[in-house]
Amino acid sequence: MSTLVNGKTNHKYIVTKITGEHALTIRLAEMGLSTGKVITVVSPTKNGSGLVIYLAGQRLAISVSLSKLIEVTSLEEQENTSPVPLTDISVHNSCIIYQLNGNKAVRKRLMDMGLTRNTLIQVYHIAPLGDPIELQVRGYKLSIRKSEATQILVKKV
């Protein structure tokens, strides 16, 4: 994990955390830049100038000071790690969805709930007996069965 200021041209990143004041995170979210979003660096920082990113069909210029507050994980680097079942992730750790397995009906239901490829999720809570598992996905909390969680392959962040 690194900050966006170190981003390389034409590399895709997923935003894992935005530090700073609450008003700043709200303003960035209004522009479409929030945790879990996939961005591409169009033009990296040069000589202390800002950088340009591609986000949701638009280009956005960001200052160096602001880019130091945005923590990202490279999707290209994630391709080199091997996926593990979601049940292997411990509480309060984040991961990125790599693949959904299982029958078609279960996969469709999970995708309808927002669990799609390259989505950042956090294991929020695990019930005392291990079932269900509560996740934080796209700004909301979702509980799924342990049997469904074993069908979700993820890559650790």
Coordinates of N, CA and C in Angstrom, one line a residue:
M1 N 0.8 -1.2 0.0 CA 0.0 0.0 0.0 C 0.9 1.2 0.0
S2 N 0.5 2.2 -0.8 CA 1.3 3.4 -0.9 C 0.3 4.6 -1.1
T3 N 0.8 5.8 -1.2 CA 0.0 6.9 -1.5 C -0.1 7.2 -3.0
L4 N -1.0 8.0 -3.4 CA -1.2 8.3 -4.8 C -0.1 9.1 -5.4
V5 N 0.6 9.8 -4.6 CA 1.7 10.7 -5.1 C 2.8 9.8 -5.7
N6 N 2.9 8.6 -5.4 CA 3.9 7.7 -6.0 C 3.3 6.9 -7.2
G7 N 2.1 7.3 -7.7 CA 1.5 6.6 -8.8 C 2.3 6.7 -10.1
K8 N 2.2 5.7 -10.9 CA 2.9 5.6 -12.2 C 1.9 5.8 -13.3
T9 N 2.3 6.3 -14.5 CA 1.5 6.5 -15.6 C 0.8 5.2 -16.1
N10 N -0.5 5.3 -16.4 CA -1.3 4.2 -17.0 C -1.4 3.0 -16.0
H11 N -1.1 3.1 -14.8 CA -1.3 2.1 -13.8 C -2.7 2.3 -13.1
K12 N -3.4 1.1 -12.9 CA -4.7 1.2 -12.2 C -4.5 0.9 -10.7
Y13 N -5.2 1.7 -9.9 CA -5.1 1.6 -8.5 C -6.5 1.6 -7.9
I14 N -6.6 1.0 -6.7 CA -7.9 1.0 -6.0 C -7.6 1.8 -4.7
V15 N -8.5 2.8 -4.4 CA -8.4 3.6 -3.3 C -8.7 2.8 -2.0
T16 N -7.8 2.7 -1.1 CA -8.0 1.9 0.1 C -8.3 2.8 1.3
K17 N -7.9 4.0 1.3 CA -8.1 4.9 2.5 C -7.9 6.3 2.1
I18 N -8.7 7.2 2.6 CA -8.5 8.7 2.5 C -8.3 9.2 3.9
T19 N -7.1 9.8 4.2 CA -6.9 10.4 5.5 C -7.2 11.9 5.3
G20 N -7.3 12.5 6.4 CA -7.6 14.0 6.4 C -8.9 14.3 7.1
E21 N -9.3 15.5 7.0 CA -10.5 16.0 7.6 C -11.8 15.4 7.0
H22 N -12.8 15.3 7.8 CA -14.1 14.8 7.3 C -14.6 15.6 6.1
A23 N -14.5 16.9 6.2 CA -15.0 17.7 5.1 C -14.3 17.4 3.8
L24 N -13.0 17.1 3.9 CA -12.3 16.7 2.7 C -12.8 15.4 2.1
T25 N -13.0 14.4 2.9 CA -13.5 13.1 2.4 C -14.9 13.3 1.8
I26 N -15.7 14.1 2.4 CA -17.0 14.4 1.8 C -16.9 15.1 0.5
R27 N -16.1 16.1 0.4 CA -15.9 16.8 -0.9 C -15.3 15.9 -2.0
L28 N -14.4 15.0 -1.7 CA -13.9 14.1 -2.6 C -14.9 13.1 -3.1
A29 N -15.7 12.6 -2.1 CA -16.8 11.7 -2.4 C -17.8 12.3 -3.4
E30 N -18.1 13.6 -3.2 CA -19.0 14.3 -4.1 C -18.4 14.4 -5.5
M31 N -17.1 14.3 -5.7 CA -16.5 14.3 -7.0 C -16.3 12.9 -7.5
G32 N -16.7 11.9 -6.7 CA -16.6 10.5 -7.1 C -15.4 9.8 -6.7
L33 N -14.6 10.4 -5.9 CA -13.3 9.8 -5.4 C -13.6 9.3 -3.9
S34 N -13.8 8.0 -3.7 CA -14.0 7.5 -2.4 C -13.3 6.2 -2.3
T35 N -13.3 5.6 -1.1 CA -12.7 4.3 -0.8 C -13.4 3.2 -1.7
G36 N -12.5 2.4 -2.3 CA -13.0 1.3 -3.1 C -13.1 1.7 -4.6
K37 N -12.9 2.9 -5.0 CA -12.9 3.3 -6.4 C -11.7 2.9 -7.1
V38 N -11.8 2.5 -8.4 CA -10.7 2.2 -9.2 C -10.3 3.4 -10.0
I39 N -9.0 3.8 -10.0 CA -8.6 5.0 -10.7 C -7.4 4.7 -11.5
T40 N -7.1 5.5 -12.6 CA -5.9 5.3 -13.4 C -5.2 6.6 -13.4
V41 N -3.9 6.5 -13.2 CA -3.0 7.7 -13.2 C -2.7 8.1 -14.7
V42 N -3.1 9.2 -15.1 CA -2.9 9.7 -16.5 C -1.6 10.4 -16.6
S43 N -1.3 11.3 -15.6 CA -0.1 12.0 -15.6 C 0.4 12.1 -14.2
P44 N 1.6 11.5 -13.9 CA 2.1 11.6 -12.6 C 2.7 12.9 -12.2
T45 N 3.1 13.1 -10.9 CA 3.6 14.3 -10.5 C 5.0 14.6 -11.0
K46 N 5.3 15.8 -11.4 CA 6.6 16.2 -12.0 C 6.9 17.5 -11.4
N47 N 8.1 17.6 -10.8 CA 8.6 18.9 -10.3 C 7.7 19.5 -9.3
G48 N 7.0 18.7 -8.5 CA 6.1 19.3 -7.5 C 4.8 19.7 -7.9
S49 N 4.5 19.5 -9.2 CA 3.1 19.8 -9.7 C 2.2 18.7 -9.4
G50 N 0.9 18.9 -9.6 CA -0.1 17.9 -9.2 C -0.1 16.7 -10.3
L51 N -1.1 15.8 -10.1 CA -1.2 14.7 -11.0 C -2.6 14.7 -11.6
V52 N -2.8 14.0 -12.7 CA -4.1 13.8 -13.3 C -4.5 12.4 -13.2
I53 N -5.7 12.1 -12.8 CA -6.2 10.7 -12.7 C -7.5 10.6 -13.5
Y54 N -7.7 9.4 -13.9 CA -9.0 9.1 -14.7 C -9.9 8.3 -13.7
L55 N -11.1 8.8 -13.5 CA -12.0 8.3 -12.6 C -13.4 8.3 -13.1
A56 N -14.1 7.2 -13.3 CA -15.5 7.1 -13.7 C -15.8 8.0 -15.0
G57 N -14.9 7.9 -16.0 CA -15.2 8.5 -17.2 C -14.8 10.0 -17.3
Q58 N -14.1 10.5 -16.3 CA -13.6 11.9 -16.2 C -12.2 12.0 -15.7
R59 N -11.6 13.1 -16.1 CA -10.2 13.3 -15.6 C -10.3 14.3 -14.5
L60 N -9.4 14.1 -13.5 CA -9.5 14.9 -12.3 C -8.0 15.3 -11.9
A61 N -7.8 16.6 -11.8 CA -6.4 17.0 -11.4 C -6.4 17.1 -9.8
I62 N -5.3 16.6 -9.3 CA -5.1 16.5 -7.8 C -3.8 17.1 -7.4
S63 N -3.8 17.9 -6.4 CA -2.5 18.5 -5.9 C -1.6 17.5 -5.3
V64 N -0.4 17.8 -5.1 CA 0.6 16.9 -4.5 C 0.2 16.6 -3.0
S65 N -0.2 17.7 -2.3 CA -0.6 17.6 -0.9 C -1.8 16.7 -0.7
L66 N -2.7 16.8 -1.6 CA -3.9 16.0 -1.5 C -3.6 14.5 -1.9
S67 N -2.8 14.3 -2.9 CA -2.4 13.0 -3.3 C -1.7 12.2 -2.2
K68 N -1.0 12.9 -1.3 CA -0.3 12.3 -0.2 C -1.3 11.7 0.8
L69 N -2.6 12.2 0.8 CA -3.6 11.8 1.8 C -4.4 10.6 1.3
I70 N -4.2 10.2 0.0 CA -5.0 9.1 -0.6 C -4.1 7.9 -0.7
E71 N -4.5 6.8 0.1 CA -3.7 5.6 0.1 C -4.3 4.7 -1.0
V72 N -3.5 4.0 -1.8 CA -3.9 3.2 -2.9 C -3.2 1.9 -2.9
T73 N -3.8 0.9 -3.6 CA -3.1 -0.4 -3.9 C -3.1 -0.6 -5.4
S74 N -2.0 -1.0 -5.9 CA -1.9 -1.2 -7.3 C -2.7 -2.5 -7.7
L75 N -3.5 -2.5 -8.7 CA -4.2 -3.7 -9.2 C -3.3 -4.6 -9.9
E76 N -2.2 -4.0 -10.6 CA -1.3 -4.8 -11.3 C -0.5 -5.7 -10.3
E77 N -0.1 -5.1 -9.1 CA 0.6 -5.9 -8.1 C -0.3 -6.9 -7.5
Q78 N -1.6 -6.7 -7.4 CA -2.5 -7.7 -6.9 C -2.6 -8.9 -7.8
E79 N -2.3 -8.7 -9.1 CA -2.4 -9.9 -10.0 C -1.3 -10.9 -9.7
N80 N -0.2 -10.5 -9.0 CA 0.8 -11.5 -8.7 C 0.6 -12.3 -7.5
T81 N -0.4 -11.9 -6.6 CA -0.6 -12.6 -5.4 C -1.7 -13.7 -5.7
S82 N -1.7 -14.7 -4.9 CA -2.7 -15.8 -5.1 C -3.9 -15.5 -4.3
P83 N -5.1 -15.8 -4.8 CA -6.3 -15.6 -4.1 C -6.6 -16.6 -3.0
V84 N -7.3 -16.2 -2.0 CA -7.7 -17.0 -0.9 C -9.2 -16.9 -0.7
P85 N -9.8 -17.9 0.0 CA -11.2 -17.7 0.3 C -11.5 -16.6 1.3
L86 N -12.6 -15.9 1.2 CA -12.9 -14.8 2.1 C -12.9 -15.3 3.6
T87 N -13.2 -16.5 3.9 CA -13.1 -17.0 5.2 C -11.7 -17.0 5.8
D88 N -10.7 -16.9 5.0 CA -9.3 -16.8 5.6 C -8.9 -15.4 6.0
I89 N -9.7 -14.4 5.7 CA -9.4 -13.0 6.1 C -9.9 -12.8 7.5
S90 N -9.0 -12.2 8.4 CA -9.4 -12.0 9.8 C -10.2 -10.7 9.9
V91 N -10.8 -10.5 11.1 CA -11.6 -9.3 11.3 C -10.8 -8.0 11.2
H92 N -11.4 -7.0 10.6 CA -10.9 -5.6 10.4 C -9.8 -5.6 9.4
N93 N -9.6 -6.6 8.6 CA -8.7 -6.6 7.4 C -9.5 -6.4 6.1
S94 N -8.8 -5.7 5.2 CA -9.4 -5.4 3.9 C -8.9 -6.4 2.8
C95 N -9.7 -6.5 1.8 CA -9.3 -7.4 0.7 C -10.0 -6.9 -0.6
I96 N -9.6 -7.4 -1.7 CA -10.2 -7.1 -3.0 C -10.8 -8.4 -3.6
I97 N -12.0 -8.3 -4.0 CA -12.7 -9.5 -4.6 C -12.0 -9.9 -5.9
Y98 N -11.6 -11.1 -6.1 CA -10.9 -11.6 -7.3 C -11.9 -12.4 -8.1
Q99 N -12.7 -13.3 -7.5 CA -13.5 -14.2 -8.3 C -14.7 -14.7 -7.4
L100 N -15.9 -14.9 -8.0 CA -17.0 -15.6 -7.3 C -17.2 -17.0 -7.9
N101 N -17.2 -17.9 -7.1 CA -17.4 -19.3 -7.5 C -18.8 -19.8 -7.0
G102 N -19.1 -21.0 -7.3 CA -20.4 -21.6 -6.9 C -21.4 -21.6 -8.0
N103 N -22.6 -22.0 -7.7 CA -23.6 -22.1 -8.8 C -24.1 -20.7 -9.2
K104 N -24.7 -20.6 -10.4 CA -25.1 -19.4 -11.0 C -26.0 -18.5 -10.2
A105 N -27.0 -19.1 -9.5 CA -27.9 -18.4 -8.7 C -27.2 -17.7 -7.5
V106 N -26.3 -18.4 -6.9 CA -25.6 -17.8 -5.7 C -24.7 -16.6 -6.2
R107 N -24.0 -16.8 -7.3 CA -23.1 -15.8 -7.9 C -23.9 -14.6 -8.2
K108 N -25.1 -14.7 -8.9 CA -25.9 -13.6 -9.3 C -26.4 -12.8 -8.0
R109 N -26.8 -13.6 -7.0 CA -27.3 -12.9 -5.8 C -26.2 -12.1 -5.1
L110 N -25.0 -12.7 -5.1 CA -23.9 -12.0 -4.5 C -23.5 -10.7 -5.3
M111 N -23.5 -10.8 -6.6 CA -23.3 -9.7 -7.5 C -24.3 -8.6 -7.3
D112 N -25.6 -9.0 -7.2 CA -26.7 -8.1 -6.9 C -26.5 -7.3 -5.6
M113 N -25.8 -7.9 -4.7 CA -25.6 -7.2 -3.4 C -24.3 -6.3 -3.4
G114 N -23.6 -6.3 -4.6 CA -22.5 -5.4 -4.7 C -21.1 -6.1 -4.6
L115 N -21.1 -7.4 -4.5 CA -19.8 -8.1 -4.5 C -19.4 -8.5 -5.9
T116 N -18.7 -7.6 -6.5 CA -18.2 -7.8 -7.9 C -16.7 -7.7 -7.9
R117 N -16.1 -8.2 -9.0 CA -14.6 -8.2 -9.1 C -14.0 -6.8 -8.9
N118 N -12.9 -6.8 -8.2 CA -12.1 -5.5 -7.9 C -12.9 -4.6 -6.9
T119 N -13.8 -5.2 -6.1 CA -14.4 -4.4 -5.1 C -13.7 -4.6 -3.8
L120 N -13.4 -3.4 -3.2 CA -12.8 -3.5 -1.9 C -13.8 -3.8 -0.8
I121 N -13.5 -4.8 0.0 CA -14.4 -5.1 1.1 C -13.5 -5.3 2.4
Q122 N -14.2 -5.1 3.6 CA -13.5 -5.3 4.8 C -14.4 -6.3 5.7
V123 N -13.7 -7.2 6.3 CA -14.4 -8.1 7.2 C -14.6 -7.3 8.5
Y124 N -15.9 -7.0 8.7 CA -16.2 -6.1 9.9 C -16.4 -6.9 11.2
H125 N -17.1 -8.1 11.1 CA -17.4 -8.8 12.3 C -17.7 -10.3 11.9
I126 N -17.3 -11.2 12.7 CA -17.6 -12.6 12.5 C -18.4 -13.1 13.8
A127 N -19.5 -13.7 13.6 CA -20.3 -14.2 14.7 C -19.6 -15.2 15.5
P128 N -19.9 -15.3 16.8 CA -19.2 -16.2 17.7 C -19.0 -17.6 17.2
L129 N -20.0 -18.2 16.5 CA -19.8 -19.5 16.0 C -19.3 -19.5 14.6
G130 N -18.9 -18.4 14.0 CA -18.3 -18.3 12.7 C -19.3 -18.1 11.6
D131 N -20.6 -18.1 11.9 CA -21.6 -17.9 10.8 C -22.7 -17.0 11.3
P132 N -23.1 -15.9 10.7 CA -22.6 -15.3 9.5 C -21.4 -14.4 9.7
I133 N -20.9 -13.9 8.5 CA -19.8 -13.0 8.5 C -20.3 -11.6 8.0
E134 N -20.0 -10.6 8.8 CA -20.5 -9.2 8.4 C -19.3 -8.5 7.7
L135 N -19.7 -8.0 6.5 CA -18.7 -7.3 5.6 C -19.1 -5.8 5.5
Q136 N -18.1 -5.0 5.2 CA -18.4 -3.6 4.8 C -18.0 -3.5 3.4
V137 N -19.1 -3.2 2.5 CA -19.0 -3.2 1.1 C -19.6 -1.9 0.6
R138 N -18.8 -1.1 -0.2 CA -19.4 0.1 -0.8 C -20.2 1.0 0.1
G139 N -19.7 1.1 1.4 CA -20.3 2.0 2.3 C -21.4 1.5 3.1
Y140 N -21.7 0.2 3.0 CA -22.8 -0.4 3.8 C -22.3 -1.7 4.4
K141 N -23.0 -2.2 5.4 CA -22.7 -3.5 6.0 C -23.6 -4.6 5.4
L142 N -23.0 -5.8 5.2 CA -23.6 -6.9 4.6 C -23.3 -8.1 5.3
S143 N -24.2 -8.9 5.7 CA -24.0 -10.2 6.3 C -24.2 -11.3 5.3
I144 N -23.3 -12.3 5.2 CA -23.4 -13.4 4.4 C -23.1 -14.7 5.1
R145 N -23.5 -15.8 4.6 CA -23.3 -17.1 5.2 C -21.8 -17.5 5.0
K146 N -21.3 -18.3 5.9 CA -20.0 -18.8 5.8 C -19.8 -19.6 4.5
S147 N -20.8 -20.4 4.2 CA -20.8 -21.2 3.0 C -20.7 -20.4 1.7
E148 N -21.3 -19.2 1.7 CA -21.1 -18.3 0.6 C -19.8 -17.6 0.6
A149 N -19.2 -17.3 1.8 CA -17.9 -16.7 1.9 C -16.8 -17.6 1.4
T150 N -17.0 -18.9 1.5 CA -15.9 -19.8 1.0 C -15.9 -19.8 -0.5
Q151 N -17.0 -19.3 -1.2 CA -17.1 -19.3 -2.6 C -16.5 -18.0 -3.2
I152 N -16.2 -17.0 -2.3 CA -15.6 -15.8 -2.8 C -14.1 -15.8 -2.6
L153 N -13.4 -15.7 -3.7 CA -11.9 -15.6 -3.7 C -11.5 -14.2 -3.6
V154 N -10.6 -13.9 -2.7 CA -10.1 -12.5 -2.6 C -8.6 -12.4 -2.5
K155 N -8.1 -11.2 -2.7 CA -6.7 -11.0 -2.5 C -6.5 -10.0 -1.4
K156 N -5.6 -10.3 -0.5 CA -5.3 -9.4 0.6 C -4.7 -8.1 0.2
V157 N -5.1 -7.0 0.9 CA -4.6 -5.7 0.6 C -3.5 -5.4 1.6

